[in-house]
Tab-separated table of C-alpha atoms and ligand atoms in Angstrom:
chain	number	residue	atom	x	y	z
H	1	MET	CA	-51.917	81.416	11.755
H	2	ALA	CA	-51.068	79.373	14.825
H	3	HIS	CA	-51.245	82.462	17.050
H	4	ASP	CA	-54.626	83.507	15.579
H	5	ASN	CA	-53.495	87.099	15.193
H	6	LYS	CA	-53.368	87.448	19.000
H	7	MET	CA	-51.128	90.117	20.480
H	8	LEU	CA	-47.595	88.869	21.063
H	9	GLY	CA	-45.451	89.756	24.032
H	10	VAL	CA	-41.746	90.386	23.476
H	11	LEU	CA	-39.910	89.348	26.628
H	12	LEU	CA	-36.381	89.635	27.903
H	13	ILE	CA	-35.326	86.767	30.169
H	14	ASN	CA	-32.437	87.005	32.583
H	15	GLY	CA	-32.071	84.164	35.094
H	16	GLU	CA	-35.518	83.886	36.586
H	17	HIS	CA	-36.503	87.484	35.787
H	18	VAL	CA	-38.757	88.120	32.857
H	19	THR	CA	-39.445	91.643	31.558
H	20	LEU	CA	-42.078	92.582	29.024
H	21	ALA	CA	-40.149	94.849	26.645
H	22	GLY	CA	-42.838	95.355	24.048
H	23	THR	CA	-45.778	93.938	22.092
H	24	ILE	CA	-46.426	93.036	18.481
H	25	ASP	CA	-49.909	93.438	17.074
H	26	PRO	CA	-49.933	91.008	14.151
H	27	GLN	CA	-53.202	92.452	12.831
H	28	ILE	CA	-52.161	96.060	12.331
H	29	LYS	CA	-48.525	94.983	12.141
H	30	HIS	CA	-47.106	97.247	14.781
H	31	PHE	CA	-44.337	96.700	17.295
H	32	CYS	CA	-44.451	98.985	20.364
H	33	TYR	CA	-42.115	99.204	23.357
H	34	GLU	CA	-43.946	98.967	26.692
H	35	LYS	CA	-44.288	102.249	28.571
H	36	ALA	CA	-42.902	100.718	31.779
H	37	TYR	CA	-39.934	99.324	29.842
H	38	LEU	CA	-39.204	102.693	28.288
H	39	GLU	CA	-39.390	104.332	31.694
H	40	SER	CA	-37.086	101.825	33.370
H	41	MET	CA	-33.518	103.035	33.651
H	42	LYS	CA	-32.183	99.725	32.385
H	43	GLY	CA	-33.986	99.799	29.061
H	44	THR	CA	-31.843	98.388	26.263
H	45	ALA	CA	-33.046	98.745	22.680
H	46	LEU	CA	-33.901	95.331	21.183
H	47	SER	CA	-31.837	96.298	18.170
H	48	LEU	CA	-29.874	99.256	16.822
H	49	SER	CA	-32.571	99.142	14.138
H	50	LEU	CA	-35.270	99.656	16.835
H	51	PRO	CA	-34.176	102.552	19.052
H	52	LEU	CA	-36.206	103.118	22.202
H	53	THR	CA	-39.219	105.307	21.390
H	54	ASN	CA	-42.895	105.458	22.270
H	55	ARG	CA	-43.964	105.576	18.631
H	56	PRO	CA	-45.080	102.283	17.110
H	57	TYR	CA	-42.799	100.629	14.546
H	58	GLU	CA	-44.242	99.521	11.216
H	59	GLU	CA	-43.610	95.982	9.914
H	60	PRO	CA	-40.830	96.860	7.421
H	61	GLU	CA	-38.977	98.418	10.361
H	62	PHE	CA	-39.331	95.585	12.887
H	63	LYS	CA	-39.512	92.512	10.667
H	64	PRO	CA	-35.742	92.212	9.936
H	65	TYR	CA	-34.924	92.009	13.660
H	66	PHE	CA	-37.597	89.440	14.552
H	67	GLU	CA	-37.306	87.354	11.402
H	68	GLY	CA	-33.542	87.417	11.929
H	69	LEU	CA	-34.031	85.312	15.091
H	70	LEU	CA	-35.121	82.326	13.022
H	71	PRO	CA	-33.020	79.664	11.348
H	72	GLU	CA	-32.535	80.009	7.585
H	73	GLY	CA	-32.834	77.866	4.470
H	74	GLU	CA	-33.661	74.211	4.891
H	75	ALA	CA	-33.697	74.569	8.685
H	76	ARG	CA	-36.480	77.151	8.470
H	77	HIS	CA	-38.347	75.033	5.964
H	78	ALA	CA	-38.267	72.050	8.350
H	79	LEU	CA	-39.395	74.220	11.282
H	80	ALA	CA	-42.380	75.518	9.305
H	81	ALA	CA	-43.284	71.958	8.267
H	82	GLN	CA	-43.214	70.741	11.868
H	83	LEU	CA	-45.550	73.570	12.924
H	84	GLY	CA	-47.804	73.239	9.881
H	85	ALA	CA	-47.176	76.923	9.220
H	86	ARG	CA	-46.084	78.859	6.150
H	87	GLU	CA	-42.373	79.571	5.980
H	88	GLU	CA	-43.018	83.298	5.417
H	89	ASP	CA	-45.146	83.483	8.549
H	90	TYR	CA	-42.195	84.445	10.761
H	91	LEU	CA	-44.321	85.483	13.770
H	92	THR	CA	-46.025	82.104	13.949
H	93	LEU	CA	-42.628	80.413	13.716
H	94	LEU	CA	-41.301	82.584	16.568
H	95	CYS	CA	-44.326	82.503	18.843
H	96	GLY	CA	-43.672	80.323	21.919
H	97	ILE	CA	-39.874	80.350	21.530
H	98	LEU	CA	-38.315	80.909	24.950
H	99	ASP	CA	-34.638	80.274	24.157
H	100	CYS	CA	-33.373	82.459	21.306
H	101	ILE	CA	-30.102	84.108	20.460
H	102	GLY	CA	-29.538	86.498	23.377
H	103	ASP	CA	-32.224	87.006	26.029
H	104	ILE	CA	-35.332	87.465	23.929
H	105	ALA	CA	-38.520	85.343	23.871
H	106	VAL	CA	-41.772	85.834	21.978
H	107	VAL	CA	-45.071	84.536	23.386
H	108	GLU	CA	-48.786	85.020	22.966
H	109	LEU	CA	-49.872	87.829	25.286
H	110	PRO	CA	-52.295	86.385	27.845
H	111	GLU	CA	-55.497	88.250	28.753
H	112	GLY	CA	-55.382	90.236	32.023
H	113	GLU	CA	-52.591	90.521	34.533
H	114	LYS	CA	-49.712	88.166	34.097
H	115	ASN	CA	-46.971	87.104	36.398
H	116	TRP	CA	-44.253	86.598	33.773
H	117	GLU	CA	-42.025	84.601	36.061
H	118	ASP	CA	-44.660	81.782	35.886
H	119	LEU	CA	-43.649	81.353	32.291
H	120	LEU	CA	-40.475	79.623	33.428
H	121	SER	CA	-42.082	77.562	36.197
H	122	LEU	CA	-41.807	74.399	34.115
H	123	ALA	CA	-38.268	75.058	32.872
H	124	HIS	CA	-35.998	72.089	33.474
H	125	TYR	CA	-33.199	70.019	31.983
H	126	GLU	CA	-33.184	66.367	31.020
H	127	PRO	CA	-30.083	64.242	30.443
H	128	ILE	CA	-29.450	63.354	26.819
H	129	SER	CA	-27.021	60.701	25.596
H	130	LEU	CA	-24.410	61.286	22.919
H	131	SER	CA	-26.211	58.822	20.639
H	132	ASP	CA	-29.476	60.758	21.053
H	133	ILE	CA	-27.626	64.006	20.294
H	134	SER	CA	-26.133	62.378	17.231
H	135	CYS	CA	-29.544	61.121	16.156
H	136	SER	CA	-31.142	64.586	16.625
H	137	LEU	CA	-28.481	66.120	14.382
H	138	THR	CA	-28.960	63.763	11.431
H	139	SER	CA	-31.613	65.700	9.493
H	140	SER	CA	-33.303	69.131	9.398
H	141	GLU	CA	-36.565	67.476	10.490
H	142	ARG	CA	-34.961	66.008	13.613
H	143	VAL	CA	-33.225	69.295	14.413
H	144	ALA	CA	-36.578	71.117	14.084
H	145	GLN	CA	-38.289	68.557	16.356
H	146	ALA	CA	-35.560	68.873	18.993
H	147	SER	CA	-35.606	72.682	18.824
H	148	LEU	CA	-39.375	72.821	19.216
H	149	ALA	CA	-39.248	70.478	22.225
H	150	SER	CA	-36.714	72.840	23.805
H	151	ARG	CA	-38.690	75.914	22.601
H	152	LEU	CA	-35.445	77.069	21.116
H	153	SER	CA	-34.491	78.999	17.981
H	154	LEU	CA	-30.915	79.269	16.708
H	155	THR	CA	-30.133	81.110	13.494
H	156	GLY	CA	-27.889	79.843	10.731
H	157	THR	CA	-28.090	77.007	8.258
H	158	GLN	CA	-26.064	74.128	9.719
H	159	HIS	CA	-27.666	71.385	11.828
H	160	LYS	CA	-27.326	72.507	15.415
H	161	LEU	CA	-28.712	71.945	18.920
H	162	GLY	CA	-28.776	74.164	21.976
H	163	LEU	CA	-27.752	72.167	25.060
H	164	ALA	CA	-26.418	72.604	28.572
H	165	ARG	CA	-24.082	70.380	30.550
H	166	MET	CA	-23.094	69.439	34.031
H	167	PHE	CA	-20.090	67.819	35.676
H	168	ASP	CA	-20.613	65.637	38.760
H	169	ASP	CA	-18.166	65.342	41.675
H	170	LYS	CA	-16.112	62.810	39.705
H	171	LYS	CA	-15.905	65.290	36.814
H	172	THR	CA	-18.111	63.057	34.667
H	173	LEU	CA	-19.900	65.071	32.031
H	174	THR	CA	-23.655	64.839	31.436
H	175	TRP	CA	-25.223	66.615	28.470
H	176	LEU	CA	-28.598	68.216	29.192
H	177	ARG	CA	-31.505	69.061	26.931
H	178	PRO	CA	-33.183	72.314	28.019
H	179	LEU	CA	-36.958	72.025	28.172
H	180	ASP	CA	-39.831	74.515	28.574
H	181	GLY	CA	-37.730	77.634	28.593
H	182	ALA	CA	-34.599	76.423	30.374
H	183	ALA	CA	-31.602	78.169	28.861
H	184	SER	CA	-29.063	76.439	26.665
H	185	THR	CA	-25.427	77.299	27.356
H	186	HIS	CA	-23.726	75.500	24.458
H	187	ILE	CA	-24.331	75.122	20.727
H	188	LEU	CA	-23.468	71.795	19.082
H	189	LYS	CA	-22.995	71.868	15.328
H	190	ALA	CA	-22.710	68.722	13.262
H	191	GLY	CA	-20.796	68.535	10.021
H	192	GLN	CA	-23.220	68.017	7.192
H	193	ILE	CA	-20.047	68.147	5.118
H	194	THR	CA	-17.187	66.038	6.454
H	195	ARG	CA	-14.217	67.827	8.034
H	196	ILE	CA	-16.109	71.078	8.677
H	197	PRO	CA	-16.185	70.694	12.501
H	198	GLU	CA	-12.495	69.814	12.550
H	199	LEU	CA	-11.558	72.758	10.303
H	200	GLU	CA	-13.731	75.143	12.305
H	201	MET	CA	-12.039	73.934	15.487
H	202	LEU	CA	-8.586	74.590	14.000
H	203	ALA	CA	-9.672	78.018	12.772
H	204	LEU	CA	-11.209	79.102	16.093
H	205	SER	CA	-8.165	78.040	18.092
H	206	ALA	CA	-5.709	79.565	15.620
H	207	ALA	CA	-7.706	82.821	15.676
H	208	ARG	CA	-7.365	82.886	19.469
H	209	SER	CA	-3.586	82.384	19.162
H	210	CYS	CA	-3.505	85.372	16.796
H	211	GLY	CA	-5.094	87.549	19.523
H	212	ILE	CA	-8.706	87.476	18.329
H	213	LYS	CA	-11.470	87.116	20.917
H	214	VAL	CA	-13.287	83.905	19.997
H	215	ALA	CA	-16.045	81.663	21.326
H	216	SER	CA	-14.608	78.768	23.340
H	217	ALA	CA	-14.955	75.514	21.435
H	218	GLU	CA	-14.154	71.817	21.565
H	219	LEU	CA	-14.648	68.772	19.379
H	220	ILE	CA	-16.974	66.005	20.549
H	221	GLU	CA	-17.099	62.517	19.078
H	222	LEU	CA	-20.824	61.729	19.150
H	223	GLN	CA	-20.464	58.295	17.562
H	224	PRO	CA	-17.366	56.642	16.161
H	225	GLY	CA	-16.365	58.902	13.273
H	226	ASN	CA	-19.210	61.372	13.834
H	227	ILE	CA	-17.615	64.547	15.116
H	228	ALA	CA	-19.414	67.720	16.157
H	229	ILE	CA	-18.095	71.061	17.329
H	230	CYS	CA	-19.395	72.442	20.588
H	231	VAL	CA	-19.179	76.185	21.263
H	232	GLU	CA	-19.849	77.829	24.561
H	233	ARG	CA	-22.496	80.524	24.221
H	234	PHE	CA	-21.074	83.973	24.976
H	235	ASP	CA	-24.572	85.329	25.417
H	236	ARG	CA	-25.013	83.079	28.490
H	237	GLN	CA	-23.357	83.105	31.855
H	238	ILE	CA	-23.861	80.565	34.595
H	239	SER	CA	-24.106	82.095	38.040
H	240	LYS	CA	-25.145	81.114	41.561
H	241	ASP	CA	-27.830	83.148	43.258
H	242	ALA	CA	-27.953	84.026	46.992
H	243	ASN	CA	-29.263	80.516	47.791
H	244	LYS	CA	-26.473	78.892	45.725
H	245	LYS	CA	-28.999	77.906	43.102
H	246	LEU	CA	-27.557	77.794	39.608
H	247	THR	CA	-29.094	80.225	37.177
H	248	VAL	CA	-28.251	81.087	33.605
H	249	LEU	CA	-27.960	84.793	32.877
H	250	ARG	CA	-28.689	85.833	29.303
H	251	ARG	CA	-27.078	88.767	27.497
H	252	HIS	CA	-28.814	90.722	24.778
H	253	GLN	CA	-27.241	90.140	21.379
H	254	GLU	CA	-28.013	90.763	17.740
H	255	ASP	CA	-26.190	90.181	14.460
H	256	PHE	CA	-25.134	92.833	11.962
H	257	SER	CA	-27.995	92.002	9.578
H	258	GLN	CA	-30.482	92.747	12.340
H	259	ALA	CA	-28.647	95.848	13.530
H	260	LEU	CA	-28.628	97.233	9.985
H	261	ARG	CA	-32.314	96.365	9.385
H	262	LEU	CA	-31.496	93.883	6.646
H	263	SER	CA	-33.267	90.610	5.995
H	264	SER	CA	-31.275	87.380	6.549
H	265	GLY	CA	-31.515	86.913	2.772
H	266	SER	CA	-29.416	90.058	2.295
H	267	LYS	CA	-26.596	88.866	4.515
H	268	TYR	CA	-24.181	88.653	1.585
H	269	ALA	CA	-25.085	92.099	0.206
H	270	GLU	CA	-22.226	94.564	-0.180
H	271	LEU	CA	-23.446	97.750	1.493
H	272	GLU	CA	-23.157	101.289	0.162
H	273	PRO	CA	-20.567	102.843	0.027
H	274	SER	CA	-18.892	99.663	1.367
H	275	SER	CA	-19.676	97.122	4.077
H	276	ALA	CA	-16.403	97.955	5.869
H	277	LYS	CA	-17.334	101.648	6.016
H	278	VAL	CA	-20.885	101.005	7.180
H	279	ILE	CA	-19.708	98.635	9.940
H	280	ALA	CA	-16.997	101.087	11.075
H	281	GLU	CA	-19.577	103.896	11.212
H	282	LEU	CA	-21.954	101.748	13.193
H	283	LEU	CA	-19.250	100.845	15.703
H	284	LYS	CA	-18.116	104.471	15.936
H	285	GLN	CA	-21.614	105.567	16.783
H	286	HIS	CA	-22.747	102.780	19.099
H	287	SER	CA	-19.796	100.893	20.578
H	288	ALA	CA	-18.697	101.562	24.137
H	289	ARG	CA	-15.068	101.083	22.847
H	290	PRO	CA	-15.231	102.020	19.137
H	291	LEU	CA	-11.509	101.984	18.456
H	292	ASP	CA	-10.995	98.572	20.059
H	293	ASP	CA	-14.000	97.103	18.247
H	294	ILE	CA	-13.035	98.497	14.820
H	295	ARG	CA	-9.507	97.177	15.334
H	296	MET	CA	-10.890	93.746	16.333
H	297	PHE	CA	-13.159	93.754	13.267
H	298	ALA	CA	-10.111	94.522	11.059
H	299	HIS	CA	-8.205	91.739	12.814
H	300	ILE	CA	-11.004	89.218	12.133
H	301	ALA	CA	-11.241	90.375	8.494
H	302	LEU	CA	-7.528	89.721	7.972
H	303	PHE	CA	-7.881	86.332	9.624
H	304	ASN	CA	-10.876	85.402	7.428
H	305	TYR	CA	-8.888	86.325	4.331
H	306	LEU	CA	-5.818	84.358	5.325
H	307	ILE	CA	-7.606	81.240	6.583
H	308	GLY	CA	-9.947	81.369	3.561
H	309	ASN	CA	-13.299	81.928	5.313
H	310	CYS	CA	-15.471	83.248	2.485
H	311	ASP	CA	-18.643	82.819	4.543
H	312	ASN	CA	-17.961	85.983	6.608
H	313	HIS	CA	-21.395	87.503	5.953
H	314	LEU	CA	-23.351	89.943	8.101
H	315	LYS	CA	-24.965	87.280	10.294
H	316	ASN	CA	-21.543	85.952	11.245
H	317	PHE	CA	-20.723	89.102	13.214
H	318	SER	CA	-22.683	90.106	16.288
H	319	LEU	CA	-23.052	92.871	18.820
H	320	ILE	CA	-23.599	92.384	22.520
H	321	HIS	CA	-25.738	95.121	24.064
H	322	GLU	CA	-24.587	96.675	27.326
H	323	GLY	CA	-27.219	99.241	28.327
H	324	LYS	CA	-27.311	101.834	25.608
H	325	TRP	CA	-23.935	100.814	24.140
H	326	VAL	CA	-22.793	97.733	22.243
H	327	ARG	CA	-19.558	95.721	21.953
H	328	LEU	CA	-18.453	93.538	19.055
H	329	SER	CA	-19.036	89.954	20.149
H	330	PRO	CA	-16.324	87.314	20.140
H	331	ALA	CA	-15.751	85.783	16.696
H	332	TYR	CA	-17.676	82.607	15.770
H	333	ASP	CA	-18.440	80.405	12.727
H	334	LEU	CA	-14.889	80.748	11.417
H	335	VAL	CA	-14.925	78.036	8.746
H	336	PRO	CA	-12.095	77.808	6.180
H	337	THR	CA	-14.344	77.395	3.151
H	338	ALA	CA	-11.675	78.104	0.475
H	339	ILE	CA	-10.133	74.682	1.026
H	340	PHE	CA	-13.283	73.089	-0.421
H	341	PRO	CA	-13.554	73.317	-4.233
H	342	ARG	CA	-17.368	73.211	-3.948
H	343	PHE	CA	-17.728	76.505	-2.047
H	344	SER	CA	-17.954	79.965	-3.568
H	345	ARG	CA	-14.747	82.003	-3.625
H	346	GLU	CA	-16.702	85.217	-3.230
H	347	MET	CA	-16.185	86.547	0.253
H	348	GLY	CA	-19.079	87.772	2.449
H	349	MET	CA	-17.898	91.352	2.048
H	350	ASN	CA	-15.407	93.235	-0.121
H	351	ILE	CA	-11.841	93.877	0.878
H	352	GLY	CA	-11.007	97.110	-0.953
H	353	THR	CA	-12.250	96.814	-4.526
H	354	HIS	CA	-12.464	93.015	-4.629
H	355	ARG	CA	-14.697	90.329	-3.224
H	356	ASN	CA	-13.316	87.221	-4.897
H	357	ILE	CA	-10.674	85.895	-2.518
H	358	ASP	CA	-8.271	85.121	-5.366
H	359	GLU	CA	-8.460	88.667	-6.745
H	360	ILE	CA	-7.826	90.554	-3.513
H	361	ASN	CA	-4.427	92.259	-3.755
H	362	SER	CA	-2.104	94.167	-1.428
H	363	ARG	CA	-3.558	97.568	-2.493
H	364	ASP	CA	-7.004	96.375	-1.396
H	365	PHE	CA	-5.819	96.158	2.187
H	366	SER	CA	-4.744	99.813	2.207
H	367	LEU	CA	-8.184	100.771	0.839
H	368	PHE	CA	-9.812	98.530	3.446
H	369	ALA	CA	-7.888	100.288	6.262
H	370	ASN	CA	-9.049	103.665	4.920
H	371	GLU	CA	-12.669	102.500	4.837
H	372	LEU	CA	-12.385	101.432	8.460
H	373	SER	CA	-10.690	104.752	9.331
H	374	ILE	CA	-7.674	102.973	10.758
H	375	SER	CA	-4.122	103.606	9.630
H	376	PRO	CA	-2.750	101.172	7.012
H	377	ASN	CA	0.285	100.835	9.262
H	378	LEU	CA	-1.865	99.455	12.071
H	379	LEU	CA	-3.357	96.911	9.645
H	380	ARG	CA	0.187	96.079	8.508
H	381	LYS	CA	1.220	95.466	12.116
H	382	LEU	CA	-1.731	93.110	12.670
H	383	ALA	CA	-1.024	91.348	9.359
H	384	LYS	CA	2.675	90.931	10.118
H	385	LYS	CA	1.953	89.291	13.451
H	386	MET	CA	-0.663	87.035	11.897
H	387	ILE	CA	1.646	85.913	9.073
H	388	HIS	CA	4.148	84.748	11.698
H	389	THR	CA	1.651	83.209	14.089
H	390	LEU	CA	-1.062	81.541	12.045
H	391	PRO	CA	0.603	78.555	10.281
H	392	SER	CA	2.309	77.305	13.433
H	393	ALA	CA	-0.825	77.982	15.567
H	394	ILE	CA	-2.831	75.728	13.226
H	395	MET	CA	-0.283	72.911	13.550
H	396	VAL	CA	0.005	73.273	17.336
H	397	GLU	CA	-3.774	73.014	17.711
H	398	ALA	CA	-3.838	69.947	15.442
H	399	TYR	CA	-1.276	68.153	17.646
H	400	LYS	CA	-3.274	69.101	20.708
H	401	GLN	CA	-6.430	67.656	19.182
H	402	GLU	CA	-4.560	64.505	18.109
H	403	ALA	CA	-3.489	63.997	21.692
H	404	LEU	CA	-7.179	64.188	22.649
H	405	GLY	CA	-7.928	61.394	20.179
H	406	PHE	CA	-8.921	63.313	17.033
H	407	GLU	CA	-6.382	61.588	14.888
H	408	THR	CA	-6.877	63.131	11.467
H	409	LEU	CA	-6.439	66.720	12.528
H	410	SER	CA	-2.817	67.072	11.443
H	411	TYR	CA	-3.810	66.125	7.871
H	412	ASP	CA	-6.508	68.809	7.971
H	413	ALA	CA	-3.998	71.263	9.392
H	414	GLU	CA	-1.393	70.513	6.711
H	415	ASP	CA	-3.988	71.011	3.968
H	416	LEU	CA	-5.053	74.259	5.581
H	417	VAL	CA	-1.518	75.576	5.824
H	418	ASP	CA	-0.871	74.636	2.170
H	419	ASP	CA	-4.084	76.322	1.096
H	420	LEU	CA	-3.236	79.640	2.709
H	421	GLN	CA	0.250	80.060	1.201
H	422	THR	CA	-0.827	82.170	-1.821
H	423	ARG	CA	-2.781	84.532	0.442
H	424	LEU	CA	0.130	84.671	2.846
H	425	HIS	CA	2.291	86.050	0.020
H	426	VAL	CA	-0.354	88.665	-0.856
H	427	LEU	CA	-0.435	89.781	2.737
H	428	GLU	CA	3.380	89.825	2.925
H	429	SER	CA	3.505	92.209	-0.045
H	430	PHE	CA	0.982	94.444	1.756
H	431	VAL	CA	3.151	94.385	4.897
H	432	GLU	CA	6.229	95.250	2.876
H	433	GLY	CA	4.279	98.206	1.412
C	501	LIG	N1	-20.626	81.020	20.860
C	501	LIG	C1	-21.764	81.645	20.575
C	501	LIG	N2	-22.411	82.352	21.512
C	501	LIG	C2	-23.587	82.975	21.234
C	501	LIG	N3	-24.179	82.962	20.018
C	501	LIG	C3	-23.572	82.272	19.034
C	501	LIG	C4	-22.344	81.601	19.248
C	501	LIG	N4	-21.987	80.987	18.085
C	501	LIG	C5	-22.945	81.276	17.215
C	501	LIG	N5	-23.910	82.045	17.762
C	501	LIG	C6	-25.149	82.548	17.153
C	501	LIG	O1	-25.729	81.453	16.506
C	501	LIG	C7	-25.875	81.719	15.122
C	501	LIG	C8	-25.615	80.455	14.326
C	501	LIG	O2	-24.325	79.958	14.626
C	501	LIG	P1	-23.239	79.710	13.471
C	501	LIG	O3	-22.048	79.126	14.100
C	501	LIG	O4	-23.066	80.958	12.694
C	501	LIG	O5	-23.991	78.618	12.605
C	501	LIG	P2	-24.067	78.361	11.041
C	501	LIG	O6	-22.800	77.653	10.717
C	501	LIG	O7	-25.286	77.551	10.834
C	501	LIG	O8	-24.141	79.700	10.380
C	501	LIG	C9	-24.900	82.851	14.822
C	501	LIG	O9	-25.306	83.628	13.716
C	501	LIG	C10	-24.887	83.631	16.112
C	501	LIG	O10	-25.990	84.512	16.159
C	502	LIG	MG1	-23.207	81.420	10.696
């Protein structure tokens, strides 16, 4: 093991402040919150699956949260290969990562007293050209190399980089590569499959027009014909300190797999008695605004159905921690998969009694509303508005993107609007009751 079974420190980074929240002993496989962290008034649990307590957590209890911070599939394979570590050895893969989802970092615990702020003393940014970004996104190996250089870990399966950016006085944009613990503020995802960035862009913008809170996004042409989507990280906030120095604040965040103590591999599992019910219960218990968040979840679910996003699994929904409460994060990774014949038509979670997007019927939406403990009439109201808004919102966004130079977007938009017609009719029959 690269970390030689040494104790690991679990840190929370916010601007220049670093707090030791807990430690992992890889030998006896225990995770423990720090006494001082537990005593501090600001203590936030790392995960809903790891409530604050002074008893040690066993590995089956803490592994899903920590392993859930790593990339998946081929991306994880490439990361392990770069480190010369085994893929299953999730602690070795995590050790030394200073820029994760949210505000967490995992490092080897040094002997003796430690001034944690020193950890970020080398943090800095370096300009990176669009062609270098493009090059770093071409293969899983290159993505893993770039992520390791930035000491960064982003979950998911698509090729992606964590970057920051700066505008000079003339509003010229420079992309920046974060190094040695500097915080990324944007995620750039390349399309391993053509048209995915364009379709994700249309979906995110259309979702916003339908009243859904979404991550801000834009398309970037990295090289002629090579288009990536850039999303602004909602777990980061740029602020100026008292001396007008720019700092990046980080917000604590976890996905639903982590919150429910499930491995990333179980992200498509339908939960008992149903995923909708489990998610609604979780939000009822832990959200600072449960009714708003359940309603927003229902809204996103309707949108995913209509736009044909079957990849709406448990890692594509997140919670932002605010003290001892959570809020549903803005929506992200809204990719209309149903338009591609190669992708599965099984959705990430059931709507009513069905999971296959072509089998979901109007009765399923009433059942879905019941599972979420919201009135079917409220769901009807959301659906009615979406039926009227979505097709034109997709076209309007396409024209906007064309004006910015992304010329094929109206073809993508027309295909998308054609593709959603059958589902639009199903939703209409639900609305009509
Ligand atoms: N705008 C964002 N702000 C903060 N975190 C994000 C944002 N978008 C995605 N993430 C996090 O990054 C992970 C990977 O991003 P995602 O878009 O889902 O990639 P993939 O297409 O590979 O699944 C998500 O599961 C989520 O935890
Ligand atoms: Mg995802």
